Tab-separated table of C-alpha atoms in Angstrom:
chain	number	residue	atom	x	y	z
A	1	UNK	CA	-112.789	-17.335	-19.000
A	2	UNK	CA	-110.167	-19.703	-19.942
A	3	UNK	CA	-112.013	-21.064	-22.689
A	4	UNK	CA	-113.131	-17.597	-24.264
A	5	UNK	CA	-109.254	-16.968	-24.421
A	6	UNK	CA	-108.219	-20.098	-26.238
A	7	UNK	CA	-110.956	-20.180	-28.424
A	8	UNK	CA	-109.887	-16.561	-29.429
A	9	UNK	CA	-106.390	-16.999	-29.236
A	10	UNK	CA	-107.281	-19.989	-32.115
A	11	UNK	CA	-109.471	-17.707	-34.200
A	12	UNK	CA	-106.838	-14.731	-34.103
A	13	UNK	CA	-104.214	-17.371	-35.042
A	14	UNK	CA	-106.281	-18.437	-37.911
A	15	UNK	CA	-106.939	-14.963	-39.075
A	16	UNK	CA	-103.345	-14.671	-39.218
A	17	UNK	CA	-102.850	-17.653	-41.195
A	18	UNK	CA	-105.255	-16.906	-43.407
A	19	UNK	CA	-104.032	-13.059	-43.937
A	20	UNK	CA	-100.215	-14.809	-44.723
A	21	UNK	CA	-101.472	-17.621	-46.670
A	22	UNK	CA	-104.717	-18.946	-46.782
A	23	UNK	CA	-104.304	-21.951	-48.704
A	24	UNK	CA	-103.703	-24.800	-46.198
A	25	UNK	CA	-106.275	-26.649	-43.928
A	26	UNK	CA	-105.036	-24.493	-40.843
A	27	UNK	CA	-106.950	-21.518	-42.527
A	28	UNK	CA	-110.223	-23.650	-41.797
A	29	UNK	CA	-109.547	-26.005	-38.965
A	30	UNK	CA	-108.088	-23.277	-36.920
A	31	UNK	CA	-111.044	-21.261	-36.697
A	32	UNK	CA	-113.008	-24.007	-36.439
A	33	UNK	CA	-111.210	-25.109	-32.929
A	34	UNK	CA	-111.917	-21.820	-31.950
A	35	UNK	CA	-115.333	-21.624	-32.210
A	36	UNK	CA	-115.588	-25.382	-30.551
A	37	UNK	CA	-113.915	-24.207	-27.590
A	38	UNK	CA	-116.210	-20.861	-27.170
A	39	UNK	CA	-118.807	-23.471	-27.317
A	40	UNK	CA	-117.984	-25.515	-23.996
A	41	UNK	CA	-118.820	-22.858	-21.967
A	42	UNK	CA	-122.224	-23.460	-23.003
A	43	UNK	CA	-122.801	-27.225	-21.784
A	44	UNK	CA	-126.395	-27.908	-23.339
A	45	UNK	CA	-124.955	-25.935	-26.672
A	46	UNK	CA	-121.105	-27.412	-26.528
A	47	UNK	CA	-123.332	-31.096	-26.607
A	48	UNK	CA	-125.662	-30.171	-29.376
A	49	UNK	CA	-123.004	-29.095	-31.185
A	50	UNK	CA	-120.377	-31.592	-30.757
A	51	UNK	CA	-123.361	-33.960	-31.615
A	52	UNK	CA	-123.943	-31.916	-34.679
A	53	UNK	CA	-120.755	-31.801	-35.913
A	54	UNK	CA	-119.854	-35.626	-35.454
A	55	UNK	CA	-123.843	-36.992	-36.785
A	56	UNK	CA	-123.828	-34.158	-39.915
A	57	UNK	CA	-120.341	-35.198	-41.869
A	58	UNK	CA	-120.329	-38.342	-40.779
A	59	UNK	CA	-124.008	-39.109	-42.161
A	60	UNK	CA	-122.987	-37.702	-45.732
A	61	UNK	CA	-119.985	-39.180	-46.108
A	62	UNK	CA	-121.698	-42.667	-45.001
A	63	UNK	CA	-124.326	-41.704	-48.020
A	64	UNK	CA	-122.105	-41.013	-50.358
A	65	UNK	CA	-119.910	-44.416	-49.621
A	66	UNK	CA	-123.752	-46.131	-49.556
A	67	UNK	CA	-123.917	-44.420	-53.029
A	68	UNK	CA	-120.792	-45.473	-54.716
A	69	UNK	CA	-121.258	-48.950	-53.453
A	70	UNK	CA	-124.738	-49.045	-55.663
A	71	UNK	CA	-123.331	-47.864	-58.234
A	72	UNK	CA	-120.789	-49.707	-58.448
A	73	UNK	CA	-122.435	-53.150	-57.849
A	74	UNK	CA	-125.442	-51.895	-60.227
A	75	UNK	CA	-122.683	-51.352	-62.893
A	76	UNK	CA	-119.593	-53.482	-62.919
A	77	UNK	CA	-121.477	-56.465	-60.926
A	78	UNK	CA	-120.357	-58.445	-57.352
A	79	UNK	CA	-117.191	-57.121	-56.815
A	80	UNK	CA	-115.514	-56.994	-53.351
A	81	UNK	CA	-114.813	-53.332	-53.222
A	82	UNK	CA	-118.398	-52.497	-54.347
A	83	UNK	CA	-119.593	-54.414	-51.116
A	84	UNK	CA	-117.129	-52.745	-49.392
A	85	UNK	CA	-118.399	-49.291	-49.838
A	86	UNK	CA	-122.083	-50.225	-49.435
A	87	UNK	CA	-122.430	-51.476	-46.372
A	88	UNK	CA	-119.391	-49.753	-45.141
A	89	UNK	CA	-121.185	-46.881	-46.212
A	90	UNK	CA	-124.981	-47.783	-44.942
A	91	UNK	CA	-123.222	-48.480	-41.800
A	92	UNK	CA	-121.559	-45.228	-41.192
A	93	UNK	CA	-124.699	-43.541	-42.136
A	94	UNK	CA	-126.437	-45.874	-39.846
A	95	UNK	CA	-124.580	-45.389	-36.780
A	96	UNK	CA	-124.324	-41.447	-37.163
A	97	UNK	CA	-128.020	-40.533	-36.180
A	98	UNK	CA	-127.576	-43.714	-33.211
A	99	UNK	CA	-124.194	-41.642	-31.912
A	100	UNK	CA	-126.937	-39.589	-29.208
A	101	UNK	CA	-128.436	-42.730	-28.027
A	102	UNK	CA	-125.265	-44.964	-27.521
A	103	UNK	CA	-123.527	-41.462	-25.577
A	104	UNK	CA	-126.533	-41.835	-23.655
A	105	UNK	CA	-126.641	-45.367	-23.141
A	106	UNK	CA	-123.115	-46.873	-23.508
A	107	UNK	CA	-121.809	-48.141	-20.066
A	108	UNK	CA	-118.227	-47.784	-20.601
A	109	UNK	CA	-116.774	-44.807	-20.927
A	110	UNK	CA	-113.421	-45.543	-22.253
A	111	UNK	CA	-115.227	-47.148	-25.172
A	112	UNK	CA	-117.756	-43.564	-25.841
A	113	UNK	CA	-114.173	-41.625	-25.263
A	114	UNK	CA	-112.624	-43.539	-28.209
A	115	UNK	CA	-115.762	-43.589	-30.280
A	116	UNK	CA	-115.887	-40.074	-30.045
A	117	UNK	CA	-112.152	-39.473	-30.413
A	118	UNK	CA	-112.064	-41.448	-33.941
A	119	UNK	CA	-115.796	-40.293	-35.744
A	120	UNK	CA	-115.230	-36.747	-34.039
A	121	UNK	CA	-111.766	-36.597	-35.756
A	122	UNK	CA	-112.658	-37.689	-38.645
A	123	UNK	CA	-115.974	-35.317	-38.580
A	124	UNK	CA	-113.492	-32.479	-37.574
A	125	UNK	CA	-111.564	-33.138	-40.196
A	126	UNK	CA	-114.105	-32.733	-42.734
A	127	UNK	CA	-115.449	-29.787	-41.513
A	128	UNK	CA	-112.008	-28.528	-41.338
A	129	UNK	CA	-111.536	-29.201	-45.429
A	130	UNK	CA	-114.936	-27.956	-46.134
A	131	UNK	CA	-114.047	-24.265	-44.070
A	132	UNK	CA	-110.593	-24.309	-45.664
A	133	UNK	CA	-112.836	-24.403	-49.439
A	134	UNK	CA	-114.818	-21.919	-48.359
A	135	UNK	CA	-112.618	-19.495	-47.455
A	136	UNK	CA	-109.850	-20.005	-50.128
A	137	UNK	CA	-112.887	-19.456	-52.839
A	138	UNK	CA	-113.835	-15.482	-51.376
A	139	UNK	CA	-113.733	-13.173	-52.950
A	140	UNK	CA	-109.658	-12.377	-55.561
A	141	UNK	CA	-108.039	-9.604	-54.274
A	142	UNK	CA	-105.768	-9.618	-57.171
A	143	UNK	CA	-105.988	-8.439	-60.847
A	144	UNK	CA	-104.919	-11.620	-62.530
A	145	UNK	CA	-102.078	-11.022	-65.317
A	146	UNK	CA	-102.469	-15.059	-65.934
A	147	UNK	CA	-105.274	-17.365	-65.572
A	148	UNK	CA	-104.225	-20.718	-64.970
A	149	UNK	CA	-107.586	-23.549	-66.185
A	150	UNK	CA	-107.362	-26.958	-64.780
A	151	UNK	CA	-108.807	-29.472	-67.316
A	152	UNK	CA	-110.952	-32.236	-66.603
A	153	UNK	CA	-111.616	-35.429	-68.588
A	154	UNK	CA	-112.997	-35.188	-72.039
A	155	UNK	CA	-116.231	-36.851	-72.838
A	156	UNK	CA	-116.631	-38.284	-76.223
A	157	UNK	CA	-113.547	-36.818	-77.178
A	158	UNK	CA	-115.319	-33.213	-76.472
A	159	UNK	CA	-115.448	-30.944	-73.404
A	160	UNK	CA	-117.682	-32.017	-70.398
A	161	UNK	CA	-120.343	-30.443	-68.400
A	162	UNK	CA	-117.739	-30.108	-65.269
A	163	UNK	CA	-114.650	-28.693	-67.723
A	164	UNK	CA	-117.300	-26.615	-69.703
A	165	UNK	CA	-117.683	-24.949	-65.974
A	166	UNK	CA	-114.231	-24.366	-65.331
A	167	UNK	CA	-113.410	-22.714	-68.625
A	168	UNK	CA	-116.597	-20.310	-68.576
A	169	UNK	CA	-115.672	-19.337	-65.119
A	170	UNK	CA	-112.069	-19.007	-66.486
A	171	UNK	CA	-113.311	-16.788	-69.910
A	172	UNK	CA	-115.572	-14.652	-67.655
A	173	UNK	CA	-112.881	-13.518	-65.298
A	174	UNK	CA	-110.431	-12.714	-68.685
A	175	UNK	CA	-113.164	-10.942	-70.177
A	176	UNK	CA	-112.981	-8.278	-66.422
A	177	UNK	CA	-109.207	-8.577	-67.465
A	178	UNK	CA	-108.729	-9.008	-70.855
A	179	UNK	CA	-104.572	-8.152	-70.810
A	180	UNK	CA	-104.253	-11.655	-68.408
A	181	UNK	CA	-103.194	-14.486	-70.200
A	182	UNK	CA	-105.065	-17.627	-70.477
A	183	UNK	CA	-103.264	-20.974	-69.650
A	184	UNK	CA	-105.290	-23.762	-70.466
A	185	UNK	CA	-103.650	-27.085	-68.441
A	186	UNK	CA	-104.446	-30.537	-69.206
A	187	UNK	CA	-102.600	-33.680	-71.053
A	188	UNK	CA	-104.065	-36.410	-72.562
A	189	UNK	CA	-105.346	-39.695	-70.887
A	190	UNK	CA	-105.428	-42.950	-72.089
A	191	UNK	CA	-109.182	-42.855	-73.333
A	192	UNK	CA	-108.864	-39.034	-74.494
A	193	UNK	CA	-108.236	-38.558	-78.713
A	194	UNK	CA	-106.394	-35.259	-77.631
A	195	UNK	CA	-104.826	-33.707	-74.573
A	196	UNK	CA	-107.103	-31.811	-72.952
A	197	UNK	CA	-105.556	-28.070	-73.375
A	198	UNK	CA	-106.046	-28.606	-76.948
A	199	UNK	CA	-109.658	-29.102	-76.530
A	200	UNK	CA	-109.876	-26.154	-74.191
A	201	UNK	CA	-107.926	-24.072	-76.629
A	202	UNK	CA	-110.404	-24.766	-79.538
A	203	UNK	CA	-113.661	-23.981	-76.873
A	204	UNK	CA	-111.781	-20.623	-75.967
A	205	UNK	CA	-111.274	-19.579	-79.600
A	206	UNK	CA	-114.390	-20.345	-80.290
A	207	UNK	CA	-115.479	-18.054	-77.644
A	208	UNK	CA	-113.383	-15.338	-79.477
A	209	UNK	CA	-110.486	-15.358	-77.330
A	210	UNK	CA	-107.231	-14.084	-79.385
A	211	UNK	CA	-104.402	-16.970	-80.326
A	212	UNK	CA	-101.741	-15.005	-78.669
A	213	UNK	CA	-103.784	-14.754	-75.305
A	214	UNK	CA	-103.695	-18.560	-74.568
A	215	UNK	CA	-100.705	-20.683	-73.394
A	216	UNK	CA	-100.657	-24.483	-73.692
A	217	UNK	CA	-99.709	-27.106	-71.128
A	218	UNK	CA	-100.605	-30.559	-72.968
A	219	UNK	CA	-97.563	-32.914	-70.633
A	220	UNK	CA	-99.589	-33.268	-67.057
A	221	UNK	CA	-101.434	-35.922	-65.693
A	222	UNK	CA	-102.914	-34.774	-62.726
A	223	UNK	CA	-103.223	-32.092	-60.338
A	224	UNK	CA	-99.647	-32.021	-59.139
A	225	UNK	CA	-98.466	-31.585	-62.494
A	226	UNK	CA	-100.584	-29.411	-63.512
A	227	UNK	CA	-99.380	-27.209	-61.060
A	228	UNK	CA	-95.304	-27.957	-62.416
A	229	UNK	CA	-96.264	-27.856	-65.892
A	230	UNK	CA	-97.895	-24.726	-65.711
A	231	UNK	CA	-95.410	-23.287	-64.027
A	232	UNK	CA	-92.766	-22.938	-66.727
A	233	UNK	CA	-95.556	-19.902	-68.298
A	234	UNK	CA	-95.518	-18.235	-64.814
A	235	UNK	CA	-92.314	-15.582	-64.164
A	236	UNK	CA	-91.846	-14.670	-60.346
A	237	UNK	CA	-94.076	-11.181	-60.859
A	238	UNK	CA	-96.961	-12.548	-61.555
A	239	UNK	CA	-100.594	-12.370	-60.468
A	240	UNK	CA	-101.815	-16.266	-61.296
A	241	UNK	CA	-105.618	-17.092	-60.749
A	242	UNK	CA	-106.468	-20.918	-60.571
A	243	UNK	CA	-109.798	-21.401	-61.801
A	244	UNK	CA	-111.243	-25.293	-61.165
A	245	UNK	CA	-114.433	-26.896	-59.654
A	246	UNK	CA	-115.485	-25.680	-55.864
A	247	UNK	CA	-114.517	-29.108	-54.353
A	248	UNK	CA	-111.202	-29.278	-56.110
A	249	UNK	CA	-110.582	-25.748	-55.451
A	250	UNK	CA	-108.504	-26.516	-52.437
A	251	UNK	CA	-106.073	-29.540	-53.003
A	252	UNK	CA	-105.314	-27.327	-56.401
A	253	UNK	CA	-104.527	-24.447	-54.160
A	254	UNK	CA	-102.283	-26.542	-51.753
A	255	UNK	CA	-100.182	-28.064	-54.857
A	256	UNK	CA	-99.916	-24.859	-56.915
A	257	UNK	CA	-98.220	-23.538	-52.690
A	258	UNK	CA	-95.816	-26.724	-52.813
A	259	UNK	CA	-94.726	-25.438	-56.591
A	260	UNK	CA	-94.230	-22.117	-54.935
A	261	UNK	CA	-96.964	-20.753	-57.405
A	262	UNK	CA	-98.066	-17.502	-55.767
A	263	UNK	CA	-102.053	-17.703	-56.735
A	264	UNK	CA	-105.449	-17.457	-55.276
A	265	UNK	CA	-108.563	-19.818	-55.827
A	266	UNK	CA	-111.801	-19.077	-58.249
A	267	UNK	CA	-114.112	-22.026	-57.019
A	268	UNK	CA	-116.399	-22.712	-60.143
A	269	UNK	CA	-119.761	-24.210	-59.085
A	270	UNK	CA	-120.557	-27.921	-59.507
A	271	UNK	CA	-124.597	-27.666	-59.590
A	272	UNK	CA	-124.814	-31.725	-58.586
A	273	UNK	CA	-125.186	-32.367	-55.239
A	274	UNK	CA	-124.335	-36.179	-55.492
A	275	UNK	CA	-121.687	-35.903	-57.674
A	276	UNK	CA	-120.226	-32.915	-55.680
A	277	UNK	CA	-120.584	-34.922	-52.625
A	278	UNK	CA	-118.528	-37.915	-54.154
A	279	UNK	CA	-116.005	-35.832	-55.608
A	280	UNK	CA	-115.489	-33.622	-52.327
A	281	UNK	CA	-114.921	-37.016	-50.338
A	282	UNK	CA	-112.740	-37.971	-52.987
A	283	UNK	CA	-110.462	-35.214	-52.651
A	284	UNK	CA	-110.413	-35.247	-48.814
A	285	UNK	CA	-109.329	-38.653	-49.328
A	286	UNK	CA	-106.437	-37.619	-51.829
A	287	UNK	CA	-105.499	-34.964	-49.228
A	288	UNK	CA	-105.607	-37.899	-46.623
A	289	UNK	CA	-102.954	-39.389	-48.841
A	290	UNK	CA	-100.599	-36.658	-49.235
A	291	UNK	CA	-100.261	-36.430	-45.494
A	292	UNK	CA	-100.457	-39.827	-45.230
A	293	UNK	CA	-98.394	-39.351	-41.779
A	294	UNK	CA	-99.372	-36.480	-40.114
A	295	UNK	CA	-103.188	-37.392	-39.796
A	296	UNK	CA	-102.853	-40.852	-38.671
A	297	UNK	CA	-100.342	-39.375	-36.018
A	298	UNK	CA	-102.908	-36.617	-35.251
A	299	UNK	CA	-105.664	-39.382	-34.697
A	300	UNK	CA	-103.004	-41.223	-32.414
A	301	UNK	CA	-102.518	-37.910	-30.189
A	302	UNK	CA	-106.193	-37.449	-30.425
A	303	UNK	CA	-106.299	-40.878	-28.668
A	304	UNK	CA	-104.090	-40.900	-25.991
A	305	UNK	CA	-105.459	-37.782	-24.724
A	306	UNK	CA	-108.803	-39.394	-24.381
A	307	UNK	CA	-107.220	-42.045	-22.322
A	308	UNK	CA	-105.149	-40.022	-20.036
């Protein structure tokens, strides 16, 4: 009984978090905790899924390290970090699958307690992220007056497959609302002929969108300033869509909060499973960085209260 409580009590708190604001990771790991607890009631189901929920993130993200490693060793040569990642990687992926046999078979329990309280954190973590994407991406349940594009690297001096994405999603969603304005966000990097607006500009005109829709942001360099760039074309009444690529969709969402940008998410489909893979790890990584504290301190809680 206790346990149906707390896992609701988490889920209702999440529902609230997510009705205020849904773009931080509470929105997914909150729910997520809830459901977990609902499932301890049910011992052969709580173990399948704990099992389930450590083995599954913890073997793609082990294939995906496995996968950069190759690549980069097949590509730049013998290089410490590409070693790194491959059998760092092969290993993770290795020892996911094994994680039922050792909890079966490992003698000491302290040592299962803190293997389980560092994969299962991390694995909690992830699935955490991946809930918070999904639910910032539902559904808008605004009528945009500005549509705010996130470029994306150039390639060959032209627009790319995964910024070709972003700005069809972006012209589909002016075309439902044609009085929205368009900004197109994106400076230029050191291997890019142009800043990256100006290329989007010239695809959306191209398209047949007006001049005087489209707004220009050509100074940022990344996400974050993106967001603070952009921000000068946004007044305090507005209804601002971010359009970018599903696994970016979220560490976008949690800047454009930090600028106090009042927005909601349109999560443009990346069709490659790989490189989606790589890139969502990537950005749980920079979100690992950001709160470069307070998830090292959660692991350390996490810890202790397996050895209590």
């Amino acid at each position: 009984m206790v346990t149906l409580l707390i896992g609701a009590g988490l889920i209702i708190l999440g529902i609230v978090v997510i009705a205020h604001d849904r773009r931080t990771l509470l929105s997914g790991l909150l729910p997520f905790l809830g459901l977990l607890t609902w499932l301890t009631g049910l011992t052969l189901v709580w173990l399948a899924s704990t099992l389930f929920v450590i083995i599954l993130p913890l073997g793609i993200l082990g294939e995906v390290l496995t996968h950069d490693g190759y690549w980069l060793l097949s590509r730049y040569g013998t290089s410490a970090k590409g070693y790194f990642f491959l059998v760092g990687g092969f290993l993770v992926m290795v020892f996911a699958p094994l994680f039922p046999v050792l909890w079966l078979l490992w003698r000491s329990v302290l040592t299962v307690k803190l293997m389980l309280a560092i994969y299962g954190y991390v694995a909690v973590l992830i699935d955490a992220y991946l809930l918070a994407t999904v639910i910032n991406a539902l559904p808008l349940t605004i009528k945009p007056t500005k549509i705010l594009i996130l470029g994306a690297g150039l390639i060959k001096g032209g627009v790319g497959p995964v910024l070709r994405r972003r700005l069809l999603g972006g012209l589909a969603l002016y075309q439902r609302f044609p009085k929205a304005e368009l900004i197109m966000s994106g400076g230029q990097g050191d291997d890019e002929p142009e800043p990256e607006a100006v290329a989007m500009h010239r695809f959306a005109r191209q398209k047949g969108v007006p001049k005087s829709a489209i707004r220009l942001e050509t100074n940022s360099t990344n996400t974050a300033t993106n967001l603070s760039e952009a921000k000068r074309f946004i007044n305090s009444g507005d209804r601002v869509v971010l359009v970018t690529s599903d696994y970016h969709l979220l560490r976008s969402l949690l800047y454009a909060r930090r600028q106090g940008v009042n927005c909601q998410g349109l999560a443009v489909h990346t069709p490659h499973f790989t490189f989606t893979c790589n890139a969502f790890i990537r950005e749980l990584g920079a979100y690992t960085i950001i709160h470069r504290y307070l998830i090292p301190l959660g692991l350390v809680l996490v810890i202790i209260l397996c050895l209590i």
